[in-house]
PDB file of C-alpha atoms and ligand atoms in Angstrom:
ATOM      1  CA  MET A   1      -0.118   0.289  -0.230  1.00 37.00           C
ATOM      2  CA  ASN A   2       1.205   3.191  -0.787  1.00 37.00           C
ATOM      3  CA  THR A   3       1.672   4.898   2.347  1.00 36.00           C
ATOM      4  CA  GLU A   4       1.137   8.729   0.721  1.00 39.00           C
ATOM      5  CA  ILE A   5      -2.500   8.400   0.050  1.00 36.00           C
ATOM      6  CA  ASN A   6      -4.793   9.301   3.198  1.00 46.00           C
ATOM      7  CA  ALA A   7      -7.229   7.858   5.214  1.00 45.00           C
ATOM      8  CA  SER A   8      -9.608   9.055   2.510  1.00 57.00           C
ATOM      9  CA  ALA A   9      -8.165   5.674  -0.179  1.00 63.00           C
ATOM     10  CA  GLY A  10      -9.665   2.921  -0.193  1.00 79.00           C
ATOM     11  CA  MET A  11     -13.530   3.828  -0.183  1.00 94.00           C
ATOM     12  CA  LYS A  12     -16.000   1.477  -1.470  1.00 97.00           C
ATOM     13  CA  GLY A  13     -19.797   2.488  -2.389  1.00 98.00           C
ATOM     14  CA  GLY A  14     -22.794   0.975  -4.235  1.00 98.00           C
ATOM     15  CA  CYS A  15     -26.091   2.087  -5.945  1.00 98.00           C
ATOM     16  CA  LEU A  16     -29.462   0.727  -2.550  1.00 98.00           C
ATOM     17  CA  CYS A  17     -29.611  -2.510  -5.260  1.00 98.00           C
ATOM     18  CA  GLY A  18     -26.231  -4.051  -4.414  1.00 98.00           C
ATOM     19  CA  ALA A  19     -26.119  -4.329  -8.074  1.00 98.00           C
ATOM     20  CA  ILE A  20     -23.636  -1.498  -8.858  1.00 98.00           C
ATOM     21  CA  ARG A  21     -20.677  -1.752  -6.670  1.00 98.00           C
ATOM     22  CA  TYR A  22     -17.118   0.521  -6.762  1.00 98.00           C
ATOM     23  CA  GLU A  23     -14.324   0.971  -4.682  1.00 97.00           C
ATOM     24  CA  VAL A  24     -12.244   4.236  -5.665  1.00 96.00           C
ATOM     25  CA  THR A  25      -7.763   3.832  -4.579  1.00 94.00           C
ATOM     26  CA  THR A  26      -6.712   7.126  -3.974  1.00 93.00           C
ATOM     27  CA  ALA A  27      -8.444  10.342  -2.228  1.00 93.00           C
ATOM     28  CA  PRO A  28     -10.204  13.072  -4.551  1.00 95.00           C
ATOM     29  CA  ALA A  29      -8.683  15.672  -6.031  1.00 94.00           C
ATOM     30  CA  MET A  30     -11.611  17.988  -5.661  1.00 94.00           C
ATOM     31  CA  ALA A  31     -15.282  17.491  -3.445  1.00 96.00           C
ATOM     32  CA  GLY A  32     -17.884  19.709  -3.570  1.00 96.00           C
ATOM     33  CA  PHE A  33     -22.157  20.518  -3.180  1.00 97.00           C
ATOM     34  CA  CYS A  34     -23.233  21.542  -6.591  1.00 96.00           C
ATOM     35  CA  TYR A  35     -27.195  23.284  -6.486  1.00 97.00           C
ATOM     36  CA  CYS A  36     -27.407  23.458 -10.381  1.00 94.00           C
ATOM     37  CA  GLU A  37     -30.493  22.794 -11.760  1.00 94.00           C
ATOM     38  CA  SER A  38     -29.124  19.810 -13.283  1.00 94.00           C
ATOM     39  CA  CYS A  39     -27.650  18.192  -9.782  1.00 95.00           C
ATOM     40  CA  ARG A  40     -31.011  19.084  -8.124  1.00 96.00           C
ATOM     41  CA  LYS A  41     -33.393  17.402 -10.822  1.00 95.00           C
ATOM     42  CA  LEU A  42     -30.646  14.508 -11.039  1.00 94.00           C
ATOM     43  CA  SER A  43     -30.805  14.165  -7.012  1.00 95.00           C
ATOM     44  CA  GLY A  44     -34.192  14.820  -6.508  1.00 95.00           C
ATOM     45  CA  SER A  45     -32.906  17.087  -3.533  1.00 96.00           C
ATOM     46  CA  GLY A  46     -31.659  20.732  -3.019  1.00 97.00           C
ATOM     47  CA  HIS A  47     -27.929  19.804  -4.181  1.00 97.00           C
ATOM     48  CA  ALA A  48     -25.735  16.905  -5.187  1.00 97.00           C
ATOM     49  CA  PHE A  49     -22.387  16.164  -3.506  1.00 97.00           C
ATOM     50  CA  HIS A  50     -19.723  14.975  -6.369  1.00 97.00           C
ATOM     51  CA  ALA A  51     -16.049  14.085  -4.999  1.00 97.00           C
ATOM     52  CA  LEU A  52     -13.785  13.639  -8.308  1.00 96.00           C
ATOM     53  CA  VAL A  53     -10.641  11.356  -8.424  1.00 97.00           C
ATOM     54  CA  PRO A  54      -9.091   9.756 -12.404  1.00 97.00           C
ATOM     55  CA  GLU A  55     -10.817   7.110 -13.667  1.00 97.00           C
ATOM     56  CA  GLU A  56      -8.086   4.510 -13.528  1.00 97.00           C
ATOM     57  CA  ALA A  57      -8.719   5.006  -9.393  1.00 96.00           C
ATOM     58  CA  ILE A  58     -11.874   4.077  -9.367  1.00 97.00           C
ATOM     59  CA  GLN A  59     -13.123   0.204  -9.799  1.00 97.00           C
ATOM     60  CA  ILE A  60     -16.903  -0.300 -10.753  1.00 97.00           C
ATOM     61  CA  SER A  61     -18.143  -3.260 -11.070  1.00 98.00           C
ATOM     62  CA  GLY A  62     -21.857  -3.992 -12.461  1.00 98.00           C
ATOM     63  CA  ASN A  63     -23.237  -2.536 -15.948  1.00 97.00           C
ATOM     64  CA  VAL A  64     -24.207   1.355 -15.562  1.00 97.00           C
ATOM     65  CA  ARG A  65     -27.189   3.048 -17.410  1.00 98.00           C
ATOM     66  CA  GLY A  66     -24.950   6.545 -18.977  1.00 97.00           C
ATOM     67  CA  TYR A  67     -27.587   9.722 -19.963  1.00 97.00           C
ATOM     68  CA  GLU A  68     -25.703  12.183 -21.925  1.00 97.00           C
ATOM     69  CA  TRP A  69     -26.405  15.930 -21.455  1.00 95.00           C
ATOM     70  CA  LYS A  70     -25.428  19.303 -22.145  1.00 93.00           C
ATOM     71  CA  SER A  71     -24.275  21.219 -19.180  1.00 87.00           C
ATOM     72  CA  ASP A  72     -24.579  25.122 -19.357  1.00 80.00           C
ATOM     73  CA  SER A  73     -20.337  25.369 -19.949  1.00 82.00           C
ATOM     74  CA  GLY A  74     -21.564  23.832 -23.251  1.00 91.00           C
ATOM     75  CA  ASN A  75     -19.480  20.512 -22.337  1.00 94.00           C
ATOM     76  CA  THR A  76     -21.505  16.623 -23.057  1.00 96.00           C
ATOM     77  CA  VAL A  77     -21.817  15.026 -19.953  1.00 96.00           C
ATOM     78  CA  ILE A  78     -22.708  11.628 -19.024  1.00 97.00           C
ATOM     79  CA  THR A  79     -24.718  11.076 -15.830  1.00 97.00           C
ATOM     80  CA  SER A  80     -23.792   6.718 -15.216  1.00 98.00           C
ATOM     81  CA  PHE A  81     -27.404   5.986 -12.634  1.00 98.00           C
ATOM     82  CA  CYS A  82     -28.531   2.039 -12.078  1.00 98.00           C
ATOM     83  CA  PRO A  83     -30.253   0.831 -14.436  1.00 98.00           C
ATOM     84  CA  THR A  84     -32.366  -1.175 -12.021  1.00 98.00           C
ATOM     85  CA  CYS A  85     -32.533   0.982  -8.764  1.00 98.00           C
ATOM     86  CA  GLY A  86     -32.114   4.368 -10.561  1.00 97.00           C
ATOM     87  CA  SER A  87     -29.452   5.362  -8.049  1.00 98.00           C
ATOM     88  CA  PRO A  88     -27.168   8.413  -9.376  1.00 97.00           C
ATOM     89  CA  LEU A  89     -23.403   7.173  -9.569  1.00 98.00           C
ATOM     90  CA  PHE A  90     -20.985   8.425 -11.566  1.00 98.00           C
ATOM     91  CA  GLY A  91     -20.124  11.627 -13.950  1.00 97.00           C
ATOM     92  CA  LYS A  92     -18.270  12.434 -17.028  1.00 97.00           C
ATOM     93  CA  SER A  93     -17.633  15.482 -18.756  1.00 96.00           C
ATOM     94  CA  SER A  94     -16.016  16.681 -22.070  1.00 96.00           C
ATOM     95  CA  GLY A  95     -14.428  19.660 -19.730  1.00 93.00           C
ATOM     96  CA  MET A  96     -12.215  17.208 -17.761  1.00 94.00           C
ATOM     97  CA  PRO A  97     -10.976  14.383 -19.740  1.00 96.00           C
ATOM     98  CA  GLY A  98     -10.088  11.463 -17.301  1.00 97.00           C
ATOM     99  CA  MET A  99     -11.281  12.534 -14.758  1.00 97.00           C
ATOM    100  CA  VAL A 100     -14.775  10.692 -13.369  1.00 98.00           C
ATOM    101  CA  THR A 101     -17.091  12.246 -10.534  1.00 98.00           C
ATOM    102  CA  PHE A 102     -18.511   9.761  -7.722  1.00 98.00           C
ATOM    103  CA  ARG A 103     -21.986  10.697  -5.475  1.00 98.00           C
ATOM    104  CA  VAL A 104     -20.489  11.551  -2.038  1.00 97.00           C
ATOM    105  CA  ALA A 105     -23.590  10.215  -0.652  1.00 97.00           C
ATOM    106  CA  SER A 106     -23.455   6.827  -2.259  1.00 97.00           C
ATOM    107  CA  LEU A 107     -19.923   5.762  -0.168  1.00 97.00           C
ATOM    108  CA  ASP A 108     -20.778   2.884   2.737  1.00 96.00           C
ATOM    109  CA  LEU A 109     -19.792   5.574   4.325  1.00 95.00           C
ATOM    110  CA  PRO A 110     -20.202   9.424   3.260  1.00 95.00           C
ATOM    111  CA  ALA A 111     -18.822  11.182   5.982  1.00 93.00           C
ATOM    112  CA  THR A 112     -15.263  10.138   5.051  1.00 91.00           C
ATOM    113  CA  ILE A 113     -14.801  12.902   1.991  1.00 94.00           C
ATOM    114  CA  SER A 114     -15.624  16.584   3.809  1.00 94.00           C
ATOM    115  CA  PRO A 115     -16.994  19.163   0.885  1.00 96.00           C
ATOM    116  CA  GLN A 116     -14.359  21.695   0.209  1.00 96.00           C
ATOM    117  CA  MET A 117     -16.854  24.353  -1.312  1.00 96.00           C
ATOM    118  CA  ALA A 118     -20.184  24.970  -3.312  1.00 97.00           C
ATOM    119  CA  VAL A 119     -20.595  25.653  -6.430  1.00 96.00           C
ATOM    120  CA  TYR A 120     -23.892  27.154  -8.823  1.00 96.00           C
ATOM    121  CA  THR A 121     -25.015  28.784  -5.166  1.00 97.00           C
ATOM    122  CA  LYS A 122     -26.740  31.391  -7.398  1.00 97.00           C
ATOM    123  CA  ARG A 123     -29.869  28.064  -7.698  1.00 97.00           C
ATOM    124  CA  LEU A 124     -29.581  27.939  -3.543  1.00 97.00           C
ATOM    125  CA  GLN A 125     -33.691  26.506  -3.062  1.00 97.00           C
ATOM    126  CA  PRO A 126     -35.067  28.279   0.040  1.00 97.00           C
ATOM    127  CA  TRP A 127     -35.798  25.055   1.728  1.00 97.00           C
ATOM    128  CA  ASP A 128     -32.363  24.462   1.633  1.00 97.00           C
ATOM    129  CA  HIS A 129     -28.954  24.509   3.126  1.00 95.00           C
ATOM    130  CA  LEU A 130     -25.311  25.682   2.189  1.00 96.00           C
ATOM    131  CA  ASP A 131     -22.897  26.743   4.883  1.00 95.00           C
ATOM    132  CA  PRO A 132     -21.630  29.516   5.805  1.00 96.00           C
ATOM    133  CA  THR A 133     -18.050  27.880   6.377  1.00 95.00           C
ATOM    134  CA  LEU A 134     -17.755  26.402   2.499  1.00 96.00           C
ATOM    135  CA  PRO A 135     -15.424  28.595   0.019  1.00 96.00           C
ATOM    136  CA  ALA A 136     -19.117  29.230  -2.170  1.00 97.00           C
ATOM    137  CA  PHE A 137     -19.041  30.319  -5.907  1.00 96.00           C
ATOM    138  CA  LYS A 138     -22.581  31.180  -7.848  1.00 96.00           C
ATOM    139  CA  GLU A 139     -21.296  29.435 -10.749  1.00 92.00           C
ATOM    140  CA  MET A 140     -18.155  27.255 -11.161  1.00 87.00           C
ATOM    141  CA  PRO A 141     -15.550  28.696 -10.198  1.00 84.00           C
ATOM    142  CA  PRO A 142     -12.913  30.031 -11.590  1.00 78.00           C
ATOM    143  CA  MET A 143     -10.425  26.697 -13.898  1.00 69.00           C
ATOM    144  CA  PRO A 144      -7.520  26.803 -12.018  1.00 62.00           C
ATOM    145  CA  GLN A 145      -4.933  27.551 -14.341  1.00 55.00           C
ATOM    146  CA  GLU A 146      -1.786  24.999 -15.107  1.00 52.00           C
ATOM    147  CA  GLY A 147       1.721  25.514 -15.179  1.00 48.00           C
TER     148      GLY A 147
HETATM  149 ZN1   ZN B   1     -29.092  -0.638  -8.088  1.00 81.83          ZN
HETATM  150 ZN1   ZN B   2     -25.070  21.226 -10.142  1.00 81.83          ZN
END
């Protein structure tokens, strides 16, 4: 085992019915709440909690079904869910090649990940909550510049 991987590596999760199981072998590069309209509809709640990892750091067993759609920013997004119970699980965006998001709420021990930020807070619903201690962005945060 790589001792540099922190306590949130080796996370396991899955859908409600158990047909899809997955394991994440590295700590997420980023984790945060998204309050956007798509996440609201896809989650059936006020926001979704996504964590971002490289594709090779997630092992999935079972066959997910994908739904492809266009985000506000024009990226093609594929949201994957369990075809039996409908639990939303993963997301991929053409804007972030090689990376995949998973729903923190689908982990067996979801408390192992803490959110780092909240995005699309302009869509916050009056009945939902926004943690005032989290860095919040009205839409997406500015992209970090590489190099
Ligand atoms: Zn399922
Ligand atoms: Zn969203």
